[in-house]
Amino acid sequence: WHQRAGRGYLMMGLLKKLKVLPLYYPVLIFILLISPWLWAVSQQMPHFLHYFFIYQQFDRFTESGFNNAMPFYFYLGILIAGFIPWSFILFRKIKTTKMVYQNRFTHPLTWFLVLWVVVITVFFSIPHSKIIGYILPVTPALALLLAMGLAPYCQKSWFSWSVGIMALLCISSNL
């Protein structure tokens, strides 16, 4: 319990420090780095800025005329299939989402990871056009949640054997 509380206070302390950081310096550096490239491309292709920023970003998000039209729940199926055979542990974590919300101040890392998964998945589920690669930023957070869910089982011998057998099956299926 003390380790978890310590991590929670550490995480909250890091978040407070991040709030103090001036964000205009990184944004200014970013703009200074990309401006020459954007200017050079715009000289060769005058409509590039409109195509890149308006058509490829906003229009793709708000309109349905693009390719790969999929239903809203498309990414949920991709994530479940992508995490087989570990999806059942993730479902167990989802069942405890209410508890995670209630304990968000004592377990801020778990709360952060859940928000990471939910916000990105919902955001990319809104447009009709979906590409599987858009959901990849969610996988590190899901992997960490999975590791947190598996931690209680790691000391049991049957778990070690089952992980070893699954690893051998994965390796042998790729041969």
PDB file of C-alpha atoms in Angstrom:
ATOM      1  CA  TRP A   1       0.000   0.000   0.000  1.00  0.00           C
ATOM      2  CA  HIS A   2       2.788   2.438   0.883  1.00  0.00           C
ATOM      3  CA  GLN A   3       4.511   1.843  -2.452  1.00  0.00           C
ATOM      4  CA  ARG A   4       1.303   2.554  -4.344  1.00  0.00           C
ATOM      5  CA  ALA A   5       0.619   5.686  -2.339  1.00  0.00           C
ATOM      6  CA  GLY A   6       4.199   6.826  -2.890  1.00  0.00           C
ATOM      7  CA  ARG A   7       3.868   6.320  -6.630  1.00  0.00           C
ATOM      8  CA  GLY A   8       0.588   8.234  -6.523  1.00  0.00           C
ATOM      9  CA  TYR A   9       2.136  11.194  -4.763  1.00  0.00           C
ATOM     10  CA  LEU A  10       5.107  11.067  -7.121  1.00  0.00           C
ATOM     11  CA  MET A  11       2.804  11.063 -10.143  1.00  0.00           C
ATOM     12  CA  MET A  12       0.720  13.933  -8.765  1.00  0.00           C
ATOM     13  CA  GLY A  13       3.933  15.869  -8.077  1.00  0.00           C
ATOM     14  CA  LEU A  14       5.074  15.324 -11.668  1.00  0.00           C
ATOM     15  CA  LEU A  15       1.726  16.507 -12.976  1.00  0.00           C
ATOM     16  CA  LYS A  16       1.933  19.671 -10.865  1.00  0.00           C
ATOM     17  CA  LYS A  17       5.402  20.372 -12.274  1.00  0.00           C
ATOM     18  CA  LEU A  18       4.125  19.860 -15.820  1.00  0.00           C
ATOM     19  CA  LYS A  19       1.417  22.473 -15.237  1.00  0.00           C
ATOM     20  CA  VAL A  20       4.105  25.016 -14.373  1.00  0.00           C
ATOM     21  CA  LEU A  21       6.208  24.397 -17.490  1.00  0.00           C
ATOM     22  CA  PRO A  22       5.724  27.071 -20.132  1.00  0.00           C
ATOM     23  CA  LEU A  23       4.353  25.321 -23.182  1.00  0.00           C
ATOM     24  CA  TYR A  24       5.068  28.167 -25.574  1.00  0.00           C
ATOM     25  CA  TYR A  25       8.789  27.296 -25.870  1.00  0.00           C
ATOM     26  CA  PRO A  26       8.243  23.805 -27.314  1.00  0.00           C
ATOM     27  CA  VAL A  27       5.513  25.130 -29.616  1.00  0.00           C
ATOM     28  CA  LEU A  28       7.773  27.954 -30.783  1.00  0.00           C
ATOM     29  CA  ILE A  29      10.666  25.538 -31.420  1.00  0.00           C
ATOM     30  CA  PHE A  30       8.323  23.210 -33.319  1.00  0.00           C
ATOM     31  CA  ILE A  31       7.074  26.054 -35.517  1.00  0.00           C
ATOM     32  CA  LEU A  32      10.620  27.250 -36.172  1.00  0.00           C
ATOM     33  CA  LEU A  33      11.676  23.730 -37.173  1.00  0.00           C
ATOM     34  CA  ILE A  34       8.818  23.004 -39.568  1.00  0.00           C
ATOM     35  CA  SER A  35       8.394  26.482 -41.092  1.00  0.00           C
ATOM     36  CA  PRO A  36      11.250  26.196 -43.640  1.00  0.00           C
ATOM     37  CA  TRP A  37       9.964  22.828 -44.793  1.00  0.00           C
ATOM     38  CA  LEU A  38       6.373  24.070 -45.104  1.00  0.00           C
ATOM     39  CA  TRP A  39       7.556  27.144 -47.010  1.00  0.00           C
ATOM     40  CA  ALA A  40       9.646  25.030 -49.410  1.00  0.00           C
ATOM     41  CA  VAL A  41       6.811  22.595 -50.093  1.00  0.00           C
ATOM     42  CA  SER A  42       4.348  25.471 -50.573  1.00  0.00           C
ATOM     43  CA  GLN A  43       6.637  26.973 -53.180  1.00  0.00           C
ATOM     44  CA  GLN A  44       6.513  23.749 -55.205  1.00  0.00           C
ATOM     45  CA  MET A  45       2.833  22.978 -54.539  1.00  0.00           C
ATOM     46  CA  PRO A  46       0.799  26.117 -53.778  1.00  0.00           C
ATOM     47  CA  HIS A  47      -2.269  24.220 -52.483  1.00  0.00           C
ATOM     48  CA  PHE A  48      -0.315  21.963 -50.141  1.00  0.00           C
ATOM     49  CA  LEU A  49      -1.180  23.764 -46.897  1.00  0.00           C
ATOM     50  CA  HIS A  50      -4.905  23.608 -47.647  1.00  0.00           C
ATOM     51  CA  TYR A  51      -4.653  19.979 -48.724  1.00  0.00           C
ATOM     52  CA  PHE A  52      -2.636  18.919 -45.687  1.00  0.00           C
ATOM     53  CA  PHE A  53      -4.271  20.902 -42.895  1.00  0.00           C
ATOM     54  CA  ILE A  54      -7.873  21.246 -44.099  1.00  0.00           C
ATOM     55  CA  TYR A  55      -8.547  18.303 -46.398  1.00  0.00           C
ATOM     56  CA  GLN A  56      -6.433  15.594 -44.725  1.00  0.00           C
ATOM     57  CA  GLN A  57      -7.087  16.648 -41.112  1.00  0.00           C
ATOM     58  CA  PHE A  58     -10.428  18.401 -40.651  1.00  0.00           C
ATOM     59  CA  ASP A  59     -12.366  17.151 -43.681  1.00  0.00           C
ATOM     60  CA  ARG A  60     -11.292  13.559 -43.094  1.00  0.00           C
ATOM     61  CA  PHE A  61     -12.465  13.821 -39.499  1.00  0.00           C
ATOM     62  CA  THR A  62     -15.794  15.541 -40.162  1.00  0.00           C
ATOM     63  CA  GLU A  63     -16.934  14.095 -43.502  1.00  0.00           C
ATOM     64  CA  SER A  64     -17.910  10.578 -44.473  1.00  0.00           C
ATOM     65  CA  GLY A  65     -16.846  10.544 -48.135  1.00  0.00           C
ATOM     66  CA  PHE A  66     -13.426   9.025 -47.504  1.00  0.00           C
ATOM     67  CA  ASN A  67     -12.426   5.375 -47.886  1.00  0.00           C
ATOM     68  CA  ASN A  68     -12.384   2.797 -45.083  1.00  0.00           C
ATOM     69  CA  ALA A  69     -15.818   3.662 -43.696  1.00  0.00           C
ATOM     70  CA  MET A  70     -16.256   1.538 -40.576  1.00  0.00           C
ATOM     71  CA  PRO A  71     -18.740   1.508 -37.684  1.00  0.00           C
ATOM     72  CA  PHE A  72     -18.095   3.389 -34.425  1.00  0.00           C
ATOM     73  CA  TYR A  73     -17.111   0.193 -32.536  1.00  0.00           C
ATOM     74  CA  PHE A  74     -14.494  -0.857 -35.141  1.00  0.00           C
ATOM     75  CA  TYR A  75     -11.460  -0.050 -32.976  1.00  0.00           C
ATOM     76  CA  LEU A  76     -12.874  -1.926 -29.992  1.00  0.00           C
ATOM     77  CA  GLY A  77     -12.848  -5.127 -32.031  1.00  0.00           C
ATOM     78  CA  ILE A  78      -9.337  -4.407 -33.299  1.00  0.00           C
ATOM     79  CA  LEU A  79      -8.039  -3.908 -29.756  1.00  0.00           C
ATOM     80  CA  ILE A  80      -9.720  -7.058 -28.449  1.00  0.00           C
ATOM     81  CA  ALA A  81      -8.378  -9.146 -31.336  1.00  0.00           C
ATOM     82  CA  GLY A  82      -4.947  -7.551 -31.039  1.00  0.00           C
ATOM     83  CA  PHE A  83      -4.603  -8.459 -27.386  1.00  0.00           C
ATOM     84  CA  ILE A  84      -5.732 -12.087 -27.630  1.00  0.00           C
ATOM     85  CA  PRO A  85      -5.130 -14.154 -25.424  1.00  0.00           C
ATOM     86  CA  TRP A  86      -4.810 -11.401 -22.832  1.00  0.00           C
ATOM     87  CA  SER A  87      -8.104  -9.659 -23.640  1.00  0.00           C
ATOM     88  CA  PHE A  88      -9.878 -11.345 -20.721  1.00  0.00           C
ATOM     89  CA  ILE A  89      -7.603  -9.547 -18.255  1.00  0.00           C
ATOM     90  CA  LEU A  90      -8.309  -6.250 -19.964  1.00  0.00           C
ATOM     91  CA  PHE A  91     -12.035  -6.969 -19.644  1.00  0.00           C
ATOM     92  CA  ARG A  92     -11.482  -7.483 -15.930  1.00  0.00           C
ATOM     93  CA  LYS A  93      -9.775  -4.080 -15.773  1.00  0.00           C
ATOM     94  CA  ILE A  94     -12.713  -2.521 -17.641  1.00  0.00           C
ATOM     95  CA  LYS A  95     -15.123  -3.986 -15.086  1.00  0.00           C
ATOM     96  CA  THR A  96     -13.207  -2.150 -12.381  1.00  0.00           C
ATOM     97  CA  THR A  97     -13.324   1.209 -14.200  1.00  0.00           C
ATOM     98  CA  LYS A  98     -15.762   2.634 -11.645  1.00  0.00           C
ATOM     99  CA  MET A  99     -13.355   1.653  -8.870  1.00  0.00           C
ATOM    100  CA  VAL A 100     -10.464   3.168 -10.854  1.00  0.00           C
ATOM    101  CA  TYR A 101     -12.428   6.420 -11.136  1.00  0.00           C
ATOM    102  CA  GLN A 102     -13.193   6.456  -7.414  1.00  0.00           C
ATOM    103  CA  ASN A 103      -9.504   5.813  -6.604  1.00  0.00           C
ATOM    104  CA  ARG A 104      -8.060   8.151  -9.238  1.00  0.00           C
ATOM    105  CA  PHE A 105      -6.202  10.221  -6.646  1.00  0.00           C
ATOM    106  CA  THR A 106      -4.639   7.251  -4.872  1.00  0.00           C
ATOM    107  CA  HIS A 107      -3.865   5.412  -8.147  1.00  0.00           C
ATOM    108  CA  PRO A 108      -3.204   8.208 -10.647  1.00  0.00           C
ATOM    109  CA  LEU A 109      -1.133   6.048 -12.985  1.00  0.00           C
ATOM    110  CA  THR A 110      -4.008   3.624 -13.526  1.00  0.00           C
ATOM    111  CA  TRP A 111      -6.409   6.529 -14.010  1.00  0.00           C
ATOM    112  CA  PHE A 112      -4.029   8.133 -16.514  1.00  0.00           C
ATOM    113  CA  LEU A 113      -3.715   4.886 -18.494  1.00  0.00           C
ATOM    114  CA  VAL A 114      -7.488   4.365 -18.576  1.00  0.00           C
ATOM    115  CA  LEU A 115      -8.006   7.940 -19.777  1.00  0.00           C
ATOM    116  CA  TRP A 116      -5.281   7.444 -22.372  1.00  0.00           C
ATOM    117  CA  VAL A 117      -7.090   4.418 -23.800  1.00  0.00           C
ATOM    118  CA  VAL A 118     -10.604   5.841 -23.630  1.00  0.00           C
ATOM    119  CA  VAL A 119      -9.904   9.331 -24.979  1.00  0.00           C
ATOM    120  CA  ILE A 120      -7.828   8.184 -27.954  1.00  0.00           C
ATOM    121  CA  THR A 121     -10.172   5.318 -28.819  1.00  0.00           C
ATOM    122  CA  VAL A 122     -13.280   7.510 -28.674  1.00  0.00           C
ATOM    123  CA  PHE A 123     -11.580  10.344 -30.579  1.00  0.00           C
ATOM    124  CA  PHE A 124     -10.544   8.104 -33.468  1.00  0.00           C
ATOM    125  CA  SER A 125     -13.885   6.258 -33.435  1.00  0.00           C
ATOM    126  CA  ILE A 126     -15.856   9.425 -34.213  1.00  0.00           C
ATOM    127  CA  PRO A 127     -14.957   9.813 -37.918  1.00  0.00           C
ATOM    128  CA  HIS A 128     -16.400   7.341 -40.398  1.00  0.00           C
ATOM    129  CA  SER A 129     -13.049   6.791 -42.103  1.00  0.00           C
ATOM    130  CA  LYS A 130     -10.906   4.482 -39.973  1.00  0.00           C
ATOM    131  CA  ILE A 131      -7.442   3.080 -40.498  1.00  0.00           C
ATOM    132  CA  ILE A 132      -6.083   0.427 -38.120  1.00  0.00           C
ATOM    133  CA  GLY A 133      -2.839   2.332 -37.580  1.00  0.00           C
ATOM    134  CA  TYR A 134      -4.706   5.240 -35.988  1.00  0.00           C
ATOM    135  CA  ILE A 135      -5.336   3.169 -32.862  1.00  0.00           C
ATOM    136  CA  LEU A 136      -1.696   2.174 -32.306  1.00  0.00           C
ATOM    137  CA  PRO A 137      -1.051   4.954 -29.730  1.00  0.00           C
ATOM    138  CA  VAL A 138      -3.428   3.108 -27.383  1.00  0.00           C
ATOM    139  CA  THR A 139      -1.390  -0.101 -27.259  1.00  0.00           C
ATOM    140  CA  PRO A 140       1.337   1.044 -24.809  1.00  0.00           C
ATOM    141  CA  ALA A 141      -1.298   2.081 -22.277  1.00  0.00           C
ATOM    142  CA  LEU A 142      -3.176  -1.200 -22.736  1.00  0.00           C
ATOM    143  CA  ALA A 143       0.073  -3.139 -22.338  1.00  0.00           C
ATOM    144  CA  LEU A 144       0.782  -1.353 -19.056  1.00  0.00           C
ATOM    145  CA  LEU A 145      -2.766  -1.988 -17.826  1.00  0.00           C
ATOM    146  CA  LEU A 146      -2.328  -5.611 -18.821  1.00  0.00           C
ATOM    147  CA  ALA A 147       0.939  -5.846 -16.879  1.00  0.00           C
ATOM    148  CA  MET A 148      -0.764  -4.320 -13.850  1.00  0.00           C
ATOM    149  CA  GLY A 149      -3.564  -6.866 -14.163  1.00  0.00           C
ATOM    150  CA  LEU A 150      -1.122  -9.772 -14.502  1.00  0.00           C
ATOM    151  CA  ALA A 151       1.123  -8.736 -11.606  1.00  0.00           C
ATOM    152  CA  PRO A 152      -0.812 -10.673  -8.925  1.00  0.00           C
ATOM    153  CA  TYR A 153      -0.474 -13.899 -10.937  1.00  0.00           C
ATOM    154  CA  CYS A 154       3.244 -13.671 -11.679  1.00  0.00           C
ATOM    155  CA  GLN A 155       4.297 -15.493  -8.512  1.00  0.00           C
ATOM    156  CA  LYS A 156       2.193 -18.586  -9.287  1.00  0.00           C
ATOM    157  CA  SER A 157       3.919 -21.513 -10.993  1.00  0.00           C
ATOM    158  CA  TRP A 158       0.976 -22.340 -13.291  1.00  0.00           C
ATOM    159  CA  PHE A 159       1.193 -18.832 -14.688  1.00  0.00           C
ATOM    160  CA  SER A 160       4.868 -19.190 -15.546  1.00  0.00           C
ATOM    161  CA  TRP A 161       4.185 -22.464 -17.315  1.00  0.00           C
ATOM    162  CA  SER A 162       1.245 -21.056 -19.271  1.00  0.00           C
ATOM    163  CA  VAL A 163       3.238 -18.003 -20.387  1.00  0.00           C
ATOM    164  CA  GLY A 164       6.108 -20.260 -21.466  1.00  0.00           C
ATOM    165  CA  ILE A 165       3.777 -22.531 -23.427  1.00  0.00           C
ATOM    166  CA  MET A 166       2.118 -19.547 -25.119  1.00  0.00           C
ATOM    167  CA  ALA A 167       5.521 -18.098 -26.018  1.00  0.00           C
ATOM    168  CA  LEU A 168       6.576 -21.423 -27.569  1.00  0.00           C
ATOM    169  CA  LEU A 169       3.312 -21.614 -29.513  1.00  0.00           C
ATOM    170  CA  CYS A 170       3.791 -18.064 -30.822  1.00  0.00           C
ATOM    171  CA  ILE A 171       7.371 -18.787 -31.860  1.00  0.00           C
ATOM    172  CA  SER A 172       6.509 -22.110 -33.469  1.00  0.00           C
ATOM    173  CA  SER A 173       3.566 -20.627 -35.376  1.00  0.00           C
ATOM    174  CA  ASN A 174       5.934 -18.147 -37.014  1.00  0.00           C
ATOM    175  CA  LEU A 175       8.322 -20.826 -38.266  1.00  0.00           C
TER     176      LEU A 175
END
